[in-house]
Amino acid sequence: MSSVSPSAYPDTESEKKPERKEWPLWEIFIRGQHGMSHRHVGSLHAPDAEMAIKNARDVYTRRNEGVSIWAVESRHIAATVPSEKGPLFEPSESKVYRHPTFFDIPDEVGQM
Amino acid sequence: MYAQMVKSTGKGVKTREEMSEDERAFQDKIDADTKIEPRDWMPEEYRKTLVRQIGQHAHSEIVGQLPEGNWITRAPTLERKMILLAKVQDEAGHGLYLYCAAETLGVSRDDLTEDLLSGKMKYSSIFNYPTLNWADIGAVGWLVDGAAIMNQVPLQRTSYGPYSRAMIRICKEESFHQRQGYDIMMKMAQGSPEQKRMAQDALDRFWYPSLMMFGPSDKDSVHSAQSMAWKIKINTNDELRQKFVDQTVPQAEYLGLSIPDPDLTWNEETGHYDFTEPNWQEFFDVIKGNGPCNTERMNDRTRAWEDGRWVREGLMAHARKKAARTAAE
Ligand SMILES: [Fe+2]
Ligand SMILES: [Fe+2]
Ligand SMILES: [Fe+2]
């Protein structure tokens, strides 16, 4: 079983349903201030990238919440599978020596 | 509330022994305040209840634009008009945040809209009352948004991640709504005798429908018990209603307006106001579709959906054509 899924969301109902005519779903990322990274804020529907950005401005930045917007169609998001998060993240959990607190440095050494 | 009388399993809360292993692990996460995210395992009934609740909440935000939209072209000054426009635009945003949250549970936006238009899904009873004069816009912001805030603030801690995040965004924007409403009420209540009369009239008409927003008492409801165990409902309807009354009475006093309830009294012993319950028969009638504006609201939503179809389809066709052209280059 792969630990990568082609979607961030479950798709529990789509198989039985007729093909949807609605505008594609986009994920919106906003840089709140200069110097910060873009953060996921939510999603919206739009026919194309240009409209996605315009809608994102109206939906997610009505009160100076952002200086930059990224939009990516939701179907392009690859995601980890929650049920496999144990084995997937195990390598990081078992390596305590990656944290500085693993090492005892005598006080005389000073700030380190 | 914005989501009134949402049904869950109807079976009452399972004991730990009755739960499957998955259900037990799920409940443990909720008890430990770990958020549930879209791809995590969840009981089917949790998913379904959330779709109903978030969907109904989203529909309420959207339909709730109509009574206020009625006054955008009639606002008394350009400044009031701009403020009301911004407020109504926020409500559109609230609807969108919530539809997004519902979609993470595997339903489509169009299905939700069609379920609203077919009457399969509901919206809050409050939006079936008319806004007859400018003071009503004050009363709506003060009382209706005020009641919504009572409900939404605790929901920021709800167990479902996308719902909780939507509520956090919404709550940040709501206090502007309530304050702009109260500001209108202050102007009217401190204005000419005629203006003060209008303010009192608006309070008279919106008081009981606002109390109804919290829904009938649910202290014995199995649906509420399950929703509370799942942390998709945080307080009982009675608790929130009481809190709302306690907060609102002094605000009315400040305005010099009287709450239309002759039995309203401060209860020294409980530390709360005693008040008259709304007429629940009226509430059930409004929910059934017989409120003063149900037909008008649904007609407006249906017309917007149908008249907008060519725009939705046209923009999609344009996007496909543009994409094909770029691909060919
Ligand atoms: Fe809202
Ligand atoms: Fe609001
Ligand atoms: Fe609202």
Coordinates of C-alpha atoms and ligand atoms in Angstrom, one line a residue:
Chain A
M1 CA 0.0 0.0 0.0
S2 CA 1.3 3.4 -0.9
S3 CA 1.7 6.0 1.8
V4 CA 0.7 8.8 -0.7
S5 CA -2.8 9.6 -1.6
P6 CA -3.8 11.7 -4.6
S7 CA -6.1 13.8 -2.5
A8 CA -6.3 15.8 0.7
Y9 CA -10.0 15.0 1.2
P10 CA -12.1 11.8 1.3
D11 CA -14.2 11.3 -1.8
T12 CA -16.9 9.2 -0.3
E13 CA -19.7 10.1 -2.6
S14 CA -18.3 10.9 -6.0
E15 CA -18.3 7.4 -7.5
K16 CA -22.1 7.0 -7.4
K17 CA -22.8 10.5 -8.5
P18 CA -23.0 11.7 -12.1
E19 CA -20.2 13.9 -13.3
R20 CA -20.1 17.2 -11.6
K21 CA -20.5 20.4 -13.5
E22 CA -19.3 22.6 -10.8
W23 CA -16.2 24.8 -11.0
P24 CA -13.0 23.0 -9.8
L25 CA -11.9 23.3 -6.2
W26 CA -8.8 25.3 -5.4
E27 CA -6.7 25.4 -2.3
I28 CA -5.6 28.9 -1.2
F29 CA -2.3 29.8 0.5
I30 CA -1.7 33.3 1.8
R31 CA 1.4 35.0 2.9
G32 CA 0.2 37.1 5.9
Q33 CA 3.2 39.4 6.1
H34 CA 6.5 39.9 4.4
G35 CA 9.0 37.4 5.7
M36 CA 6.5 34.7 6.5
S37 CA 5.7 31.6 4.4
H38 CA 2.4 31.1 2.6
R39 CA -0.1 29.3 4.8
H40 CA -3.1 27.2 3.8
V41 CA -6.3 29.2 4.6
G42 CA -9.0 27.2 2.9
S43 CA -10.5 26.4 -0.4
L44 CA -12.9 27.8 -3.0
H45 CA -14.4 27.1 -6.4
A46 CA -13.3 28.9 -9.5
P47 CA -13.3 28.2 -13.2
D48 CA -9.6 29.1 -13.7
A49 CA -6.5 30.3 -11.9
E50 CA -7.1 34.0 -12.5
M51 CA -10.6 33.8 -11.0
A52 CA -9.3 31.6 -8.2
I53 CA -6.9 34.4 -7.2
K54 CA -9.6 37.1 -7.5
N55 CA -12.1 35.1 -5.5
A56 CA -9.4 34.3 -2.9
R57 CA -8.8 38.0 -2.5
D58 CA -12.5 38.6 -1.8
V59 CA -13.0 35.5 0.4
Y60 CA -9.8 35.4 2.4
T61 CA -8.2 38.9 2.5
R62 CA -11.0 41.3 3.3
R63 CA -9.1 42.7 6.3
N64 CA -5.4 43.0 5.1
E65 CA -4.8 39.3 5.9
G66 CA -2.3 39.0 3.1
V67 CA 0.4 40.3 0.8
S68 CA 0.6 37.4 -1.6
I69 CA -1.8 34.6 -2.7
W70 CA -1.1 31.1 -4.1
A71 CA -3.8 29.0 -5.6
V72 CA -3.5 25.4 -6.6
E73 CA -6.2 23.1 -7.9
S74 CA -7.1 20.7 -5.2
R75 CA -6.7 17.7 -7.5
H76 CA -3.0 18.5 -7.8
I77 CA -2.4 18.0 -4.0
A78 CA -0.7 14.8 -3.0
A79 CA -1.2 13.8 0.6
T80 CA 0.0 11.4 3.2
V81 CA -2.4 8.7 4.3
P82 CA -3.4 9.2 8.0
S83 CA -3.6 5.5 8.8
E84 CA 0.1 5.1 7.8
K85 CA 1.3 8.0 9.8
G86 CA 3.0 5.6 12.3
P87 CA 5.5 4.0 10.0
L88 CA 5.9 7.1 7.9
F89 CA 7.0 9.4 10.7
E90 CA 8.8 6.7 12.7
P91 CA 12.2 7.6 11.5
S92 CA 11.9 11.1 13.1
E93 CA 10.5 9.8 16.3
S94 CA 13.3 7.3 17.0
K95 CA 16.2 9.7 16.6
V96 CA 16.3 11.6 19.8
Y97 CA 19.9 12.6 19.2
R98 CA 18.6 15.0 16.5
H99 CA 17.5 17.3 19.4
P100 CA 20.1 19.5 21.1
T101 CA 18.8 18.5 24.5
F102 CA 20.1 15.0 23.9
F103 CA 23.6 16.2 24.8
D104 CA 24.7 17.2 28.3
I105 CA 27.1 20.1 28.0
P106 CA 28.6 21.4 31.3
D107 CA 27.6 24.8 32.5
E108 CA 31.2 26.0 32.5
V109 CA 31.2 25.9 28.7
G110 CA 28.8 28.8 28.6
Q111 CA 26.1 29.5 26.1
M112 CA 25.9 26.8 23.3
Chain B
M1 CA -29.2 28.5 16.2
Y2 CA -27.9 28.8 12.6
A3 CA -28.1 25.1 12.7
Q4 CA -31.3 24.3 14.6
M5 CA -32.5 20.8 15.6
V6 CA -29.8 18.9 13.8
K7 CA -30.4 15.2 14.1
S8 CA -27.5 12.7 14.9
T9 CA -27.9 9.0 15.3
G10 CA -31.1 9.2 17.3
K11 CA -29.9 6.3 19.3
G12 CA -28.2 7.9 22.3
V13 CA -24.5 7.8 23.2
K14 CA -22.8 4.3 23.1
T15 CA -21.0 3.1 26.2
R16 CA -17.4 2.2 25.8
E17 CA -18.3 -1.5 25.8
E18 CA -20.7 -1.0 22.9
M19 CA -18.1 0.8 20.8
S20 CA -15.9 -0.9 18.2
E21 CA -12.2 -0.5 18.5
D22 CA -12.2 2.3 15.9
E23 CA -15.0 4.1 17.7
R24 CA -13.2 3.9 21.0
A25 CA -10.0 5.3 19.5
F26 CA -12.0 8.0 17.9
Q27 CA -13.8 9.0 21.1
D28 CA -10.4 9.0 22.9
K29 CA -9.1 11.5 20.5
I30 CA -12.1 13.7 20.9
D31 CA -11.9 13.5 24.7
A32 CA -8.2 14.5 24.5
D33 CA -9.2 17.5 22.4
T34 CA -7.3 16.2 19.3
K35 CA -8.9 17.6 16.2
I36 CA -10.4 15.2 13.7
E37 CA -9.1 15.9 10.1
P38 CA -10.8 15.1 6.8
R39 CA -8.9 11.9 6.0
D40 CA -9.0 10.5 9.6
W41 CA -11.3 7.6 10.4
M42 CA -14.7 8.8 11.7
P43 CA -18.0 7.1 12.4
E44 CA -20.3 7.5 9.4
E45 CA -22.9 9.1 11.7
Y46 CA -20.4 11.7 12.8
R47 CA -19.7 12.6 9.2
K48 CA -23.4 12.7 8.3
T49 CA -24.3 14.8 11.3
L50 CA -21.5 17.3 10.6
V51 CA -22.6 17.6 6.9
R52 CA -26.1 18.4 8.1
Q53 CA -25.0 20.9 10.7
I54 CA -22.3 22.7 8.7
G55 CA -24.5 22.7 5.6
Q56 CA -27.4 24.2 7.5
H57 CA -25.0 26.8 9.0
A58 CA -23.7 27.7 5.6
H59 CA -27.2 28.0 4.1
S60 CA -28.1 30.3 7.0
E61 CA -25.2 32.6 6.2
I62 CA -26.2 32.8 2.6
V63 CA -30.0 33.2 3.1
G64 CA -29.2 35.6 6.0
Q65 CA -27.9 38.0 3.4
L66 CA -31.4 38.6 2.0
P67 CA -33.2 40.4 4.8
E68 CA -30.2 42.8 5.1
G69 CA -29.6 43.1 1.4
N70 CA -33.1 44.5 1.3
W71 CA -31.7 47.7 2.9
I72 CA -28.5 48.2 1.0
T73 CA -30.2 50.5 -1.6
R74 CA -32.2 52.2 1.1
A75 CA -29.6 52.9 3.7
P76 CA -29.9 56.4 5.1
T77 CA -26.4 57.6 4.3
L78 CA -23.6 56.6 1.9
E79 CA -21.5 55.6 4.9
R80 CA -24.2 53.3 6.3
K81 CA -24.6 51.8 2.9
M82 CA -20.9 51.0 2.6
I83 CA -20.9 49.5 6.1
L84 CA -23.9 47.4 5.4
L85 CA -22.4 46.2 2.1
A86 CA -19.2 45.1 3.9
K87 CA -21.3 43.3 6.5
V88 CA -23.4 41.5 4.0
Q89 CA -20.2 40.6 2.0
D90 CA -18.8 39.1 5.2
E91 CA -21.9 36.8 5.5
A92 CA -21.2 35.6 1.9
G93 CA -17.7 34.8 3.1
H94 CA -19.0 32.9 6.1
G95 CA -21.2 30.8 3.9
L96 CA -18.1 30.0 1.7
Y97 CA -15.9 29.1 4.6
L98 CA -18.6 26.7 5.9
Y99 CA -19.3 25.1 2.5
C100 CA -15.6 24.5 2.2
A101 CA -15.6 22.8 5.6
A102 CA -18.6 20.6 4.6
E103 CA -16.9 19.7 1.3
T104 CA -13.9 18.2 3.1
L105 CA -16.4 15.5 4.3
G106 CA -17.0 14.3 0.8
V107 CA -20.1 16.2 -0.3
S108 CA -20.2 18.6 -3.2
R109 CA -21.2 22.3 -3.1
D110 CA -23.8 21.9 -5.8
D111 CA -25.5 19.0 -4.0
L112 CA -25.7 21.1 -0.8
T113 CA -27.2 24.0 -2.8
E114 CA -29.7 21.7 -4.5
D115 CA -30.7 20.1 -1.2
L116 CA -31.4 23.6 0.1
L117 CA -33.5 24.6 -2.9
S118 CA -35.5 21.3 -2.8
G119 CA -36.3 21.9 0.9
K120 CA -34.3 18.8 2.0
M121 CA -32.0 21.0 4.0
K122 CA -33.0 23.9 6.2
Y123 CA -31.6 27.3 7.2
S124 CA -32.2 29.2 10.5
S125 CA -35.8 30.2 11.2
I126 CA -34.7 33.8 11.9
F127 CA -34.3 34.7 8.3
N128 CA -37.9 34.1 7.5
Y129 CA -38.9 37.3 9.3
P130 CA -39.0 40.5 7.2
T131 CA -36.9 43.7 7.7
L132 CA -39.5 46.4 7.5
N133 CA -37.6 49.5 8.4
W134 CA -34.0 50.8 8.9
A135 CA -34.2 50.1 12.7
D136 CA -34.6 46.4 11.8
I137 CA -31.1 46.4 10.3
G138 CA -29.9 47.6 13.7
A139 CA -31.9 45.0 15.5
V140 CA -30.6 42.2 13.2
G141 CA -27.0 43.2 13.8
W142 CA -27.5 43.6 17.6
L143 CA -29.7 40.6 18.3
V144 CA -29.3 38.1 15.4
D145 CA -25.6 38.4 15.0
G146 CA -25.4 38.7 18.8
A147 CA -27.2 35.4 19.2
A148 CA -25.1 33.8 16.5
I149 CA -21.9 34.9 18.3
M150 CA -23.2 33.1 21.5
N151 CA -23.3 29.9 19.5
Q152 CA -20.2 30.4 17.4
V153 CA -17.7 31.3 20.1
P154 CA -17.8 27.9 21.8
L155 CA -17.9 26.1 18.4
Q156 CA -14.4 27.4 17.7
R157 CA -13.4 24.4 20.0
T158 CA -15.4 21.9 18.0
S159 CA -13.7 18.5 17.3
Y160 CA -13.7 18.7 13.5
G161 CA -10.6 20.7 12.3
P162 CA -12.0 22.4 9.2
Y163 CA -15.2 23.4 11.0
S164 CA -13.3 24.8 14.0
R165 CA -11.0 26.8 11.7
A166 CA -14.0 28.2 9.8
M167 CA -15.6 29.2 13.1
I168 CA -12.4 31.0 14.2
R169 CA -12.4 33.1 11.0
I170 CA -16.1 33.8 11.4
C171 CA -15.8 34.9 15.0
K172 CA -13.1 37.3 14.2
E173 CA -15.5 39.1 11.9
E174 CA -18.7 38.9 13.9
S175 CA -18.1 41.5 16.5
F176 CA -18.0 44.2 13.8
H177 CA -21.5 42.9 12.8
Q178 CA -22.9 43.2 16.2
R179 CA -21.4 46.6 16.9
Q180 CA -22.6 48.1 13.7
G181 CA -26.1 46.9 14.6
Y182 CA -25.9 48.3 18.1
D183 CA -24.5 51.6 16.7
I184 CA -27.6 51.9 14.5
M185 CA -29.8 51.2 17.5
M186 CA -28.0 53.9 19.6
K187 CA -28.6 56.5 16.8
M188 CA -32.2 55.6 16.5
A189 CA -32.9 55.2 20.3
Q190 CA -31.3 58.6 21.0
G191 CA -32.9 60.3 17.9
S192 CA -36.3 61.8 17.4
P193 CA -39.4 60.3 19.2
E194 CA -40.3 58.7 15.9
Q195 CA -36.9 57.1 15.5
K196 CA -37.1 55.8 19.0
R197 CA -40.5 54.4 18.3
M198 CA -39.1 52.6 15.3
A199 CA -36.2 51.2 17.4
Q200 CA -38.6 49.9 20.0
D201 CA -40.8 48.4 17.3
A202 CA -37.8 46.5 15.8
L203 CA -36.9 45.1 19.2
D204 CA -40.5 44.1 19.8
R205 CA -40.6 42.1 16.6
F206 CA -37.1 40.6 16.8
W207 CA -36.9 39.6 20.5
Y208 CA -38.7 36.3 20.4
P209 CA -37.5 35.2 17.0
S210 CA -34.0 35.8 18.3
L211 CA -34.6 33.6 21.4
M212 CA -36.0 30.9 19.0
M213 CA -32.6 30.9 17.2
F214 CA -31.2 28.7 19.9
G215 CA -33.9 26.1 19.3
P216 CA -36.2 24.4 21.7
S217 CA -34.9 23.0 25.0
D218 CA -32.7 20.0 24.2
K219 CA -31.6 19.0 27.7
D220 CA -33.3 15.6 27.1
S221 CA -32.5 15.2 23.4
V222 CA -30.6 12.1 22.4
H223 CA -29.4 14.0 19.3
S224 CA -27.8 16.7 21.4
A225 CA -26.3 14.2 23.8
Q226 CA -24.5 12.4 21.0
S227 CA -23.4 15.7 19.4
M228 CA -22.1 16.9 22.7
A229 CA -20.1 13.7 23.2
W230 CA -18.6 14.3 19.8
K231 CA -18.0 17.9 20.6
I232 CA -19.8 19.3 17.6
K233 CA -22.2 20.9 20.1
I234 CA -20.7 22.5 23.1
N235 CA -23.6 23.9 25.2
T236 CA -27.3 23.1 25.5
N237 CA -29.8 25.4 23.8
D238 CA -31.1 26.6 27.2
E239 CA -27.6 27.5 28.4
L240 CA -26.9 29.7 25.4
R241 CA -30.4 31.3 25.4
Q242 CA -29.9 32.2 29.1
K243 CA -26.5 33.7 28.4
F244 CA -27.9 35.7 25.5
V245 CA -30.7 37.1 27.7
D246 CA -28.4 38.0 30.5
Q247 CA -26.1 39.8 28.1
T248 CA -28.8 41.6 26.1
V249 CA -31.1 43.0 28.9
P250 CA -28.5 45.6 30.1
Q251 CA -27.8 46.6 26.5
A252 CA -31.5 47.3 26.0
E253 CA -31.6 49.3 29.2
Y254 CA -28.7 51.4 28.0
L255 CA -30.7 52.2 24.9
G256 CA -33.8 53.1 27.0
L257 CA -35.8 50.4 25.2
S258 CA -37.9 47.8 26.9
I259 CA -37.8 44.1 26.3
P260 CA -41.3 43.0 25.2
D261 CA -41.6 40.6 28.2
P262 CA -43.6 41.7 31.2
D263 CA -42.4 38.8 33.2
L264 CA -38.7 39.5 32.7
T265 CA -37.1 39.8 36.2
W266 CA -33.7 39.5 37.7
N267 CA -33.4 36.4 39.8
E268 CA -31.2 37.2 42.8
E269 CA -30.9 33.5 43.7
T270 CA -29.8 32.1 40.3
G271 CA -27.9 35.2 39.2
H272 CA -29.8 35.2 35.9
Y273 CA -32.8 36.8 34.4
D274 CA -36.1 34.9 34.4
F275 CA -37.8 35.3 31.1
T276 CA -40.8 34.1 29.0
E277 CA -40.0 31.3 26.5
P278 CA -40.9 32.1 22.9
N279 CA -44.0 30.6 21.3
W280 CA -42.6 27.2 20.1
Q281 CA -45.6 26.5 18.0
E282 CA -44.7 29.6 15.9
F283 CA -41.1 28.2 15.7
F284 CA -42.3 24.9 14.4
D285 CA -44.6 26.6 11.9
V286 CA -41.7 28.7 10.6
I287 CA -39.4 25.7 10.3
K288 CA -42.1 23.9 8.3
G289 CA -42.2 26.7 5.8
N290 CA -45.0 28.9 7.0
G291 CA -43.1 31.9 8.3
P292 CA -43.8 35.3 6.9
C293 CA -40.9 35.2 4.3
N294 CA -40.1 31.5 3.7
T295 CA -41.5 31.5 0.2
E296 CA -39.9 34.8 -0.8
R297 CA -36.5 33.6 0.5
M298 CA -36.6 30.3 -1.3
N299 CA -37.8 32.0 -4.5
D300 CA -34.9 34.4 -4.3
R301 CA -32.3 31.7 -3.8
T302 CA -33.8 29.6 -6.6
R303 CA -33.9 32.5 -9.0
A304 CA -30.2 33.4 -8.2
W305 CA -29.2 29.8 -8.8
E306 CA -31.1 29.5 -12.1
D307 CA -30.2 33.0 -13.4
G308 CA -26.6 32.3 -12.5
R309 CA -26.4 29.1 -14.4
W310 CA -25.3 30.7 -17.7
V311 CA -22.5 32.6 -15.9
R312 CA -21.2 29.4 -14.2
E313 CA -21.3 27.4 -17.5
G314 CA -20.0 30.3 -19.6
L315 CA -17.0 30.9 -17.4
M316 CA -16.2 27.2 -17.3
A317 CA -16.4 27.0 -21.1
H318 CA -14.1 30.0 -21.4
A319 CA -11.6 28.5 -19.0
R320 CA -11.6 25.2 -21.0
K321 CA -11.1 27.1 -24.3
K322 CA -8.2 29.1 -22.8
A323 CA -6.6 25.9 -21.4
A324 CA -6.9 24.2 -24.8
R325 CA -5.3 27.2 -26.5
T326 CA -2.4 27.3 -24.1
A327 CA -1.9 23.5 -24.5
A328 CA -1.8 23.9 -28.3
E329 CA 0.9 26.6 -28.2
Ligands
FE1 FE -22.1 35.2 9.7
FE2 FE -22.7 38.2 11.1
FE3 FE -25.0 36.2 10.5

